[in-house]
Short mmCIF file of C-alpha atoms in Angstrom, two decimals:
data_model
loop_
_atom_site.label_atom_id
_atom_site.label_comp_id
_atom_site.label_asym_id
_atom_site.label_seq_id
_atom_site.Cartn_x
_atom_site.Cartn_y
_atom_site.Cartn_z
CA UNK A 1 -72.33 1.94 52.71
CA UNK A 2 -70.27 -0.83 53.70
CA UNK A 3 -68.37 0.72 56.51
CA UNK A 4 -71.49 2.64 57.79
CA UNK A 5 -73.16 -0.86 58.23
CA UNK A 6 -70.48 -2.18 59.90
CA UNK A 7 -70.56 0.16 62.14
CA UNK A 8 -74.30 0.30 62.72
CA UNK A 9 -73.81 -3.30 63.36
CA UNK A 10 -71.14 -2.72 66.28
CA UNK A 11 -73.15 0.19 67.88
CA UNK A 12 -76.19 -2.92 68.09
CA UNK A 13 -73.95 -5.08 69.83
CA UNK A 14 -72.84 -2.30 72.44
CA UNK A 15 -76.62 -1.35 72.60
CA UNK A 16 -77.60 -5.05 73.16
CA UNK A 17 -74.62 -5.38 75.83
CA UNK A 18 -75.53 -2.48 77.59
CA UNK A 19 -79.40 -3.36 77.69
CA UNK A 20 -78.31 -6.54 80.24
CA UNK A 21 -75.07 -5.08 82.18
CA UNK A 22 -75.04 -8.09 84.82
CA UNK A 23 -74.73 -10.04 81.94
CA UNK A 24 -70.46 -9.31 81.01
CA UNK A 25 -70.21 -9.08 84.57
CA UNK A 26 -71.27 -12.31 85.51
CA UNK A 27 -69.59 -14.03 82.61
CA UNK A 28 -66.05 -12.25 83.67
CA UNK A 29 -66.77 -13.53 87.28
CA UNK A 30 -67.58 -17.03 86.28
CA UNK A 31 -64.40 -16.75 83.70
CA UNK A 32 -62.03 -14.97 86.59
CA UNK A 33 -63.05 -17.78 88.93
CA UNK A 34 -62.47 -20.78 86.51
CA UNK A 35 -59.32 -19.53 85.54
CA UNK A 36 -58.27 -19.29 89.13
CA UNK A 37 -59.62 -22.88 90.32
CA UNK A 38 -57.79 -24.30 87.27
CA UNK A 39 -54.56 -21.93 88.57
CA UNK A 40 -55.25 -22.96 92.24
CA UNK A 41 -55.58 -26.62 91.11
CA UNK A 42 -52.29 -26.61 89.39
CA UNK A 43 -50.32 -24.54 91.30
CA UNK A 44 -51.38 -27.14 94.16
CA UNK A 45 -50.14 -30.17 91.93
CA UNK A 46 -46.77 -28.45 90.93
CA UNK A 47 -45.72 -27.31 94.35
CA UNK A 48 -46.82 -30.56 95.80
CA UNK A 49 -44.68 -32.35 93.31
CA UNK A 50 -41.79 -29.92 94.32
CA UNK A 51 -41.87 -30.32 97.47
CA UNK A 52 -42.09 -34.27 97.52
CA UNK A 53 -39.01 -34.22 94.39
CA UNK A 54 -41.60 -35.18 91.73
CA UNK A 55 -43.96 -37.51 94.04
CA UNK A 56 -47.38 -36.33 95.30
CA UNK A 57 -47.37 -37.01 98.53
CA UNK A 58 -45.76 -37.15 101.95
CA UNK A 59 -46.08 -41.14 102.00
CA UNK A 60 -45.01 -41.41 98.67
CA UNK A 61 -41.90 -38.89 99.19
CA UNK A 62 -40.60 -41.48 102.36
CA UNK A 63 -39.54 -43.97 99.79
CA UNK A 64 -36.76 -41.26 98.33
CA UNK A 65 -36.01 -40.91 102.55
CA UNK A 66 -35.44 -44.33 102.65
CA UNK A 67 -33.11 -44.90 99.82
CA UNK A 68 -31.47 -41.93 101.27
CA UNK A 69 -30.97 -44.19 104.35
CA UNK A 70 -29.69 -47.15 102.24
CA UNK A 71 -27.34 -44.82 100.51
CA UNK A 72 -25.85 -43.32 103.61
CA UNK A 73 -25.11 -47.01 104.67
CA UNK A 74 -23.75 -47.99 101.23
CA UNK A 75 -20.99 -45.08 101.47
CA UNK A 76 -19.70 -47.40 104.76
CA UNK A 77 -16.06 -49.08 104.24
CA UNK A 78 -16.33 -52.30 102.64
CA UNK A 79 -15.98 -54.15 105.84
CA UNK A 80 -18.68 -52.51 107.94
CA UNK A 81 -21.55 -51.72 105.87
CA UNK A 82 -24.48 -53.70 106.12
CA UNK A 83 -25.88 -52.94 102.72
CA UNK A 84 -24.66 -52.80 99.25
CA UNK A 85 -26.94 -50.76 97.30
CA UNK A 86 -25.23 -48.41 94.67
CA UNK A 87 -28.66 -47.32 92.91
CA UNK A 88 -29.61 -45.85 96.47
CA UNK A 89 -27.97 -42.50 95.59
CA UNK A 90 -29.45 -42.37 91.98
CA UNK A 91 -33.01 -42.93 93.55
CA UNK A 92 -32.69 -40.89 96.60
CA UNK A 93 -32.65 -37.69 94.84
CA UNK A 94 -30.42 -34.80 95.84
CA UNK A 95 -32.65 -33.51 98.52
CA UNK A 96 -32.79 -36.17 100.43
CA UNK A 97 -29.93 -37.14 100.51
CA UNK A 98 -28.83 -33.93 101.74
CA UNK A 99 -31.89 -34.08 104.63
CA UNK A 100 -29.99 -37.59 105.47
CA UNK A 101 -26.25 -36.41 105.47
CA UNK A 102 -27.40 -33.65 107.80
CA UNK A 103 -29.25 -36.04 110.12
CA UNK A 104 -26.73 -39.12 110.44
CA UNK A 105 -24.72 -39.51 113.76
CA UNK A 106 -21.32 -39.97 114.00
CA UNK A 107 -19.59 -43.72 115.23
CA UNK A 108 -17.09 -43.64 118.07
CA UNK A 109 -13.74 -44.04 117.25
CA UNK A 110 -12.11 -47.54 117.11
CA UNK A 111 -15.54 -49.37 115.97
CA UNK A 112 -14.57 -49.18 112.27
CA UNK A 113 -17.38 -47.02 111.06
CA UNK A 114 -17.68 -43.59 110.27
CA UNK A 115 -21.55 -43.37 111.01
CA UNK A 116 -23.52 -45.16 113.18
CA UNK A 117 -26.12 -47.29 111.83
CA UNK A 118 -30.05 -46.15 111.46
CA UNK A 119 -32.92 -47.52 111.73
CA UNK A 120 -33.09 -47.91 108.12
CA UNK A 121 -29.75 -49.58 107.35
CA UNK A 122 -30.30 -52.52 110.00
CA UNK A 123 -34.13 -53.05 108.74
CA UNK A 124 -32.84 -53.35 105.18
CA UNK A 125 -30.08 -55.82 106.58
CA UNK A 126 -32.80 -57.94 107.95
CA UNK A 127 -35.12 -57.91 104.99
CA UNK A 128 -32.23 -58.67 102.34
CA UNK A 129 -30.98 -61.57 104.63
CA UNK A 130 -34.50 -62.99 105.28
CA UNK A 131 -35.43 -62.66 101.46
CA UNK A 132 -32.16 -64.38 100.58
CA UNK A 133 -32.72 -67.04 102.92
CA UNK A 134 -36.17 -68.00 102.24
CA UNK A 135 -35.18 -67.87 98.18
CA UNK A 136 -32.56 -70.81 99.68
CA UNK A 137 -29.35 -69.03 98.67
CA UNK A 138 -26.50 -70.70 99.84
CA UNK A 139 -24.18 -68.75 102.34
CA UNK A 140 -21.28 -68.22 99.43
CA UNK A 141 -24.36 -66.49 97.58
CA UNK A 142 -25.12 -63.88 100.26
CA UNK A 143 -25.04 -60.38 98.71
CA UNK A 144 -23.46 -58.72 101.60
CA UNK A 145 -19.63 -58.12 101.59
CA UNK A 146 -18.78 -59.03 104.83
CA UNK A 147 -20.72 -62.25 104.71
CA UNK A 148 -17.71 -64.07 105.81
CA UNK A 149 -18.31 -62.85 109.32
CA UNK A 150 -22.04 -62.73 109.07
CA UNK A 151 -23.93 -64.68 107.27
CA UNK A 152 -27.47 -63.93 107.93
CA UNK A 153 -29.32 -62.87 111.35
CA UNK A 154 -31.36 -66.42 112.18
CA UNK A 155 -32.12 -69.40 110.09
CA UNK A 156 -35.76 -68.20 110.03
CA UNK A 157 -36.90 -70.50 106.91
CA UNK A 158 -33.91 -72.59 106.43
CA UNK A 159 -35.45 -75.65 108.15
CA UNK A 160 -38.89 -75.44 107.04
CA UNK A 161 -37.30 -75.13 103.00
CA UNK A 162 -34.73 -77.64 103.26
CA UNK A 163 -36.99 -80.70 104.39
CA UNK A 164 -39.66 -79.75 102.19
CA UNK A 165 -37.26 -79.05 98.92
CA UNK A 166 -40.31 -76.24 98.02
CA UNK A 167 -38.88 -72.77 97.63
CA UNK A 168 -40.77 -69.84 95.90
CA UNK A 169 -39.94 -68.91 92.44
CA UNK A 170 -41.61 -65.59 92.62
CA UNK A 171 -41.53 -62.24 94.75
CA UNK A 172 -43.97 -59.78 95.30
CA UNK A 173 -42.85 -56.28 96.85
CA UNK A 174 -46.05 -54.68 98.08
CA UNK A 175 -45.53 -50.80 98.58
CA UNK A 176 -41.77 -51.41 96.86
CA UNK A 177 -41.41 -47.92 96.78
CA UNK A 178 -37.63 -46.99 95.66
CA UNK A 179 -36.61 -50.41 96.80
CA UNK A 180 -33.25 -51.51 94.64
CA UNK A 181 -33.60 -55.53 95.44
CA UNK A 182 -33.93 -56.63 91.89
CA UNK A 183 -30.46 -54.64 90.86
CA UNK A 184 -28.36 -55.92 94.17
CA UNK A 185 -29.15 -59.13 95.53
CA UNK A 186 -28.05 -62.32 94.07
CA UNK A 187 -31.01 -63.87 93.24
CA UNK A 188 -32.35 -67.39 91.64
CA UNK A 189 -32.06 -67.13 87.86
CA UNK A 190 -35.56 -67.91 87.13
CA UNK A 191 -37.07 -65.70 89.58
CA UNK A 192 -40.09 -63.31 88.16
CA UNK A 193 -40.38 -60.23 90.53
CA UNK A 194 -43.29 -57.66 91.24
CA UNK A 195 -43.10 -54.10 92.41
CA UNK A 196 -46.21 -53.34 93.54
CA UNK A 197 -46.95 -49.46 94.15
CA UNK A 198 -48.83 -45.99 93.69
CA UNK A 199 -48.39 -44.98 90.24
CA UNK A 200 -46.45 -41.48 91.44
CA UNK A 201 -43.94 -43.96 92.74
CA UNK A 202 -43.47 -46.27 89.81
CA UNK A 203 -43.66 -43.32 87.22
CA UNK A 204 -40.63 -41.62 89.22
CA UNK A 205 -38.76 -44.89 90.17
CA UNK A 206 -38.62 -46.08 86.16
CA UNK A 207 -37.70 -42.82 84.90
CA UNK A 208 -34.69 -42.47 87.72
CA UNK A 209 -33.67 -46.21 86.96
CA UNK A 210 -33.51 -45.73 83.59
CA UNK A 211 -31.84 -42.41 83.87
CA UNK A 212 -29.06 -44.85 85.76
CA UNK A 213 -28.29 -47.10 83.64
CA UNK A 214 -30.44 -49.87 85.36
CA UNK A 215 -31.78 -52.52 83.25
CA UNK A 216 -35.62 -52.12 83.30
CA UNK A 217 -36.93 -54.01 80.38
CA UNK A 218 -36.53 -57.50 80.50
CA UNK A 219 -34.98 -58.42 76.72
CA UNK A 220 -34.76 -61.55 75.05
CA UNK A 221 -31.99 -63.93 76.07
CA UNK A 222 -30.33 -63.89 72.96
CA UNK A 223 -29.10 -60.33 73.39
CA UNK A 224 -27.62 -61.35 77.26
CA UNK A 225 -24.70 -59.79 78.00
CA UNK A 226 -22.54 -59.08 81.21
CA UNK A 227 -22.94 -55.81 83.55
CA UNK A 228 -20.53 -52.90 82.73
CA UNK A 229 -20.21 -52.41 86.32
CA UNK A 230 -16.87 -53.83 87.82
CA UNK A 231 -17.47 -53.31 91.28
CA UNK A 232 -20.87 -54.33 91.00
CA UNK A 233 -19.64 -57.78 89.88
CA UNK A 234 -16.82 -58.03 92.23
CA UNK A 235 -19.66 -57.58 95.01
CA UNK A 236 -22.19 -59.79 94.08
CA UNK A 237 -20.49 -61.85 91.01
CA UNK A 238 -20.97 -61.96 87.37
CA UNK A 239 -23.66 -62.75 85.48
CA UNK A 240 -24.76 -63.02 81.97
CA UNK A 241 -27.96 -61.30 81.68
CA UNK A 242 -30.52 -59.61 79.43
CA UNK A 243 -29.71 -56.84 77.47
CA UNK A 244 -26.59 -54.93 76.37
CA UNK A 245 -25.11 -51.75 77.32
CA UNK A 246 -26.68 -51.86 81.21
CA UNK A 247 -24.45 -50.59 84.21
CA UNK A 248 -26.99 -52.47 86.50
CA UNK A 249 -28.50 -55.83 85.49
CA UNK A 250 -31.28 -57.49 87.12
CA UNK A 251 -30.34 -59.89 88.59
CA UNK A 252 -33.74 -62.38 88.17
CA UNK A 253 -35.45 -63.46 85.02
CA UNK A 254 -38.13 -61.09 85.10
CA UNK A 255 -39.36 -57.88 86.68
CA UNK A 256 -42.84 -56.01 86.72
CA UNK A 257 -43.96 -52.67 87.99
CA UNK A 258 -47.96 -52.98 89.10
CA UNK A 259 -49.52 -49.78 90.06
CA UNK A 260 -52.06 -50.32 92.05
CA UNK A 261 -53.62 -48.99 95.65
CA UNK A 262 -53.71 -51.43 98.33
CA UNK A 263 -57.08 -49.86 99.15
CA UNK A 264 -58.36 -51.24 96.61
CA UNK A 265 -59.36 -54.55 95.66
CA UNK A 266 -58.55 -54.56 92.50
CA UNK A 267 -55.15 -54.33 93.12
CA UNK A 268 -55.21 -58.05 92.83
CA UNK A 269 -56.22 -58.31 89.55
CA UNK A 270 -53.75 -56.00 88.53
CA UNK A 271 -51.03 -58.15 89.82
CA UNK A 272 -52.27 -61.22 88.14
CA UNK A 273 -52.60 -59.46 84.55
CA UNK A 274 -49.06 -58.69 85.43
CA UNK A 275 -48.10 -62.47 85.47
CA UNK A 276 -48.75 -63.40 89.09
CA UNK A 277 -49.27 -67.34 89.19
CA UNK A 278 -51.23 -68.03 92.56
CA UNK A 279 -50.25 -71.48 91.90
CA UNK A 280 -46.56 -70.88 92.19
CA UNK A 281 -44.57 -70.44 95.59
CA UNK A 282 -44.25 -66.98 96.37
CA UNK A 283 -42.36 -64.52 98.83
CA UNK A 284 -43.98 -61.85 99.91
CA UNK A 285 -42.64 -58.51 101.13
CA UNK A 286 -44.35 -55.76 102.99
CA UNK A 287 -41.55 -53.09 104.09
CA UNK A 288 -42.41 -50.02 105.88
CA UNK A 289 -46.29 -50.35 104.28
CA UNK A 290 -48.84 -51.89 107.13
CA UNK A 291 -48.92 -48.62 109.27
CA UNK A 292 -50.04 -46.34 106.63
CA UNK A 293 -53.06 -48.96 106.20
CA UNK A 294 -56.20 -49.19 108.83
CA UNK A 295 -55.86 -52.28 111.19
CA UNK A 296 -59.52 -53.63 109.48
CA UNK A 297 -57.29 -52.83 105.94
CA UNK A 298 -54.13 -54.78 106.83
CA UNK A 299 -56.10 -57.84 108.06
CA UNK A 300 -57.69 -58.02 104.67
CA UNK A 301 -54.68 -57.50 102.95
CA UNK A 302 -52.91 -60.51 105.05
CA UNK A 303 -55.41 -62.69 104.55
CA UNK A 304 -55.67 -61.89 100.76
CA UNK A 305 -51.61 -62.74 100.66
CA UNK A 306 -52.98 -66.00 102.31
CA UNK A 307 -55.45 -66.84 99.67
CA UNK A 308 -53.30 -65.94 96.90
CA UNK A 309 -50.10 -68.38 98.21
CA UNK A 310 -49.47 -71.71 96.87
CA UNK A 311 -47.71 -73.88 100.09
CA UNK A 312 -44.18 -72.78 100.20
CA UNK A 313 -44.95 -69.09 100.43
CA UNK A 314 -43.42 -66.69 103.16
CA UNK A 315 -44.24 -63.43 104.27
CA UNK A 316 -41.67 -61.21 105.35
CA UNK A 317 -43.06 -57.70 107.23
CA UNK A 318 -42.53 -55.32 109.72
CA UNK A 319 -44.89 -53.45 111.57
CA UNK A 320 -45.05 -51.11 114.44
CA UNK A 321 -46.90 -52.00 118.01
CA UNK A 322 -50.80 -50.43 118.82
CA UNK A 323 -48.76 -48.51 121.88
CA UNK A 324 -46.80 -46.36 119.37
CA UNK A 325 -49.63 -45.54 116.83
CA UNK A 326 -51.96 -44.72 120.08
CA UNK A 327 -49.12 -42.43 121.78
CA UNK A 328 -47.97 -40.71 118.45
CA UNK A 329 -49.71 -37.48 119.19
CA UNK A 330 -48.14 -37.53 122.51
CA UNK A 331 -44.76 -37.94 121.75
CA UNK A 332 -43.68 -36.77 118.10
CA UNK A 333 -43.93 -33.82 116.08
CA UNK A 334 -43.35 -35.66 112.86
CA UNK A 335 -45.51 -35.26 109.45
CA UNK A 336 -44.66 -38.72 108.11
CA UNK A 337 -45.65 -40.64 111.65
CA UNK A 338 -49.33 -38.57 112.09
CA UNK A 339 -49.58 -40.53 108.87
CA UNK A 340 -49.62 -44.13 110.68
CA UNK A 341 -53.19 -45.51 110.88
CA UNK A 342 -52.82 -48.66 112.47
CA UNK A 343 -50.05 -50.81 114.70
CA UNK A 344 -49.99 -54.50 115.28
CA UNK A 345 -50.38 -56.55 119.31
CA UNK A 346 -47.02 -56.61 120.74
CA UNK A 347 -47.19 -60.65 120.83
CA UNK A 348 -48.75 -61.06 116.66
CA UNK A 349 -48.86 -64.87 116.53
CA UNK A 350 -52.08 -65.35 117.39
CA UNK A 351 -53.05 -62.27 115.41
CA UNK A 352 -51.24 -63.97 112.55
CA UNK A 353 -52.58 -67.38 112.93
CA UNK A 354 -56.11 -65.93 112.29
CA UNK A 355 -55.02 -64.55 109.18
CA UNK A 356 -53.58 -66.98 107.41
CA UNK A 357 -49.71 -67.27 108.67
CA UNK A 358 -47.99 -69.81 110.86
CA UNK A 359 -45.22 -66.90 112.61
CA UNK A 360 -41.73 -68.22 112.25
CA UNK A 361 -39.77 -65.28 113.74
CA UNK A 362 -40.22 -62.31 115.39
CA UNK A 363 -37.24 -59.86 115.73
CA UNK A 364 -36.72 -56.15 116.95
CA UNK A 365 -33.71 -53.98 115.38
CA UNK A 366 -32.00 -54.96 119.23
CA UNK A 367 -32.61 -58.59 118.30
CA UNK A 368 -31.07 -58.50 115.24
CA UNK A 369 -28.05 -56.16 116.09
CA UNK A 370 -27.31 -58.68 118.82
CA UNK A 371 -27.28 -61.64 116.21
CA UNK A 372 -25.31 -59.60 113.95
CA UNK A 373 -22.54 -59.13 116.74
CA UNK A 374 -22.89 -55.10 116.31
CA UNK A 375 -22.00 -53.02 119.43
CA UNK A 376 -24.33 -51.09 120.81
CA UNK A 377 -22.16 -47.84 120.74
CA UNK A 378 -22.55 -48.16 116.90
CA UNK A 379 -26.00 -48.19 116.73
CA UNK A 380 -28.43 -44.97 116.42
CA UNK A 381 -31.41 -46.83 118.07
CA UNK A 382 -32.45 -48.78 120.98
CA UNK A 383 -29.87 -51.80 121.27
CA UNK A 384 -30.77 -53.31 124.35
CA UNK A 385 -33.22 -56.24 123.44
CA UNK A 386 -34.25 -56.61 127.60
CA UNK A 387 -35.20 -52.42 126.87
CA UNK A 388 -39.21 -52.30 126.24
CA UNK A 389 -38.69 -49.13 124.14
CA UNK A 390 -36.46 -51.66 121.86
CA UNK A 391 -39.96 -53.40 120.89
CA UNK A 392 -41.77 -50.70 119.23
CA UNK A 393 -40.96 -52.21 115.72
CA UNK A 394 -41.24 -55.78 115.10
CA UNK A 395 -40.05 -57.57 112.24
CA UNK A 396 -42.09 -60.89 111.36
CA UNK A 397 -40.92 -63.69 109.42
CA UNK A 398 -44.31 -66.26 108.57
CA UNK A 399 -44.81 -69.26 106.17
CA UNK A 400 -48.54 -70.19 104.77
CA UNK A 401 -50.52 -71.63 107.44
CA UNK A 402 -50.16 -75.42 107.04
#
């Protein structure tokens, strides 16, 4: 009887299902559709992160390519390289490194270099020099190994800072990417450093730095010890710092990562929560980021920075000109360049003044190379300052408007 009852219940279920044949088909279709949607979404995410080496977009992945270009410069002989960056190889990743090695251009014999200086190499050198100068670091503490021959590019900030004796005590690198400046430059011991970028970039950066032996969590001064990296100490000096057992100690008092979307005004609140102090002089670094924002957003961002800047604050940035962005569709197949949304005027002084900044210097890769005494034969970019094509990218140093 019990078995029969069970069979009867089963027959009833079948009969009910047979009475509405469309229902099972609809449920099945919905289930399959949902599964397909989820699978497609997950596939898209994982394929993208694989294509971009753990990052979520081409723009985020550009930070890997920039790090790889720094690594190429770091591989040059000590007397000829412009950038010393032992962490660049780690943060770039194998994929970007392989691509950079395929793309670098051999230097002609007799110039002391194996490879020509890249566009990123000369750019990094300028930003490094301007930062150290703005912070008031003496020439003897400059980080470039060839400092005895090439101290720095141009005394953009020295007159202003020396006369007022006001030096910034915090640095904010906006769109920091995989920059390693807090670990490789000479910096004031009391400096507070803030990295601002997308969440995916920050996540990858923290993971790679930790795996590479870099100090990422600032600890109590009671636990200070010297870096284990003797080569690093030879290049930029010994430093008692925060934690035991690190290969690359942070070269400033503190560092914070701030995940933020620059298109959302909430980034300012996030920076403040991380410890940024608007009453203290600041160096703002915007390297290779402005072209990915619309012109309206760039204007608003520079005004926001000015409003958050105490006297003595400085801005170090680079931008492409309006002509470059206007002509992108005609002259390039680069997927990354097609992400560029805006440029700046070829003469940006009045534009910057209207946004709260007094321009102290405008440079190009050509004028930087000329100031450093670099022969044009070893430049993998237009190195004639008189050639109009050298004006496609501008590097601007400014102070808060008086």
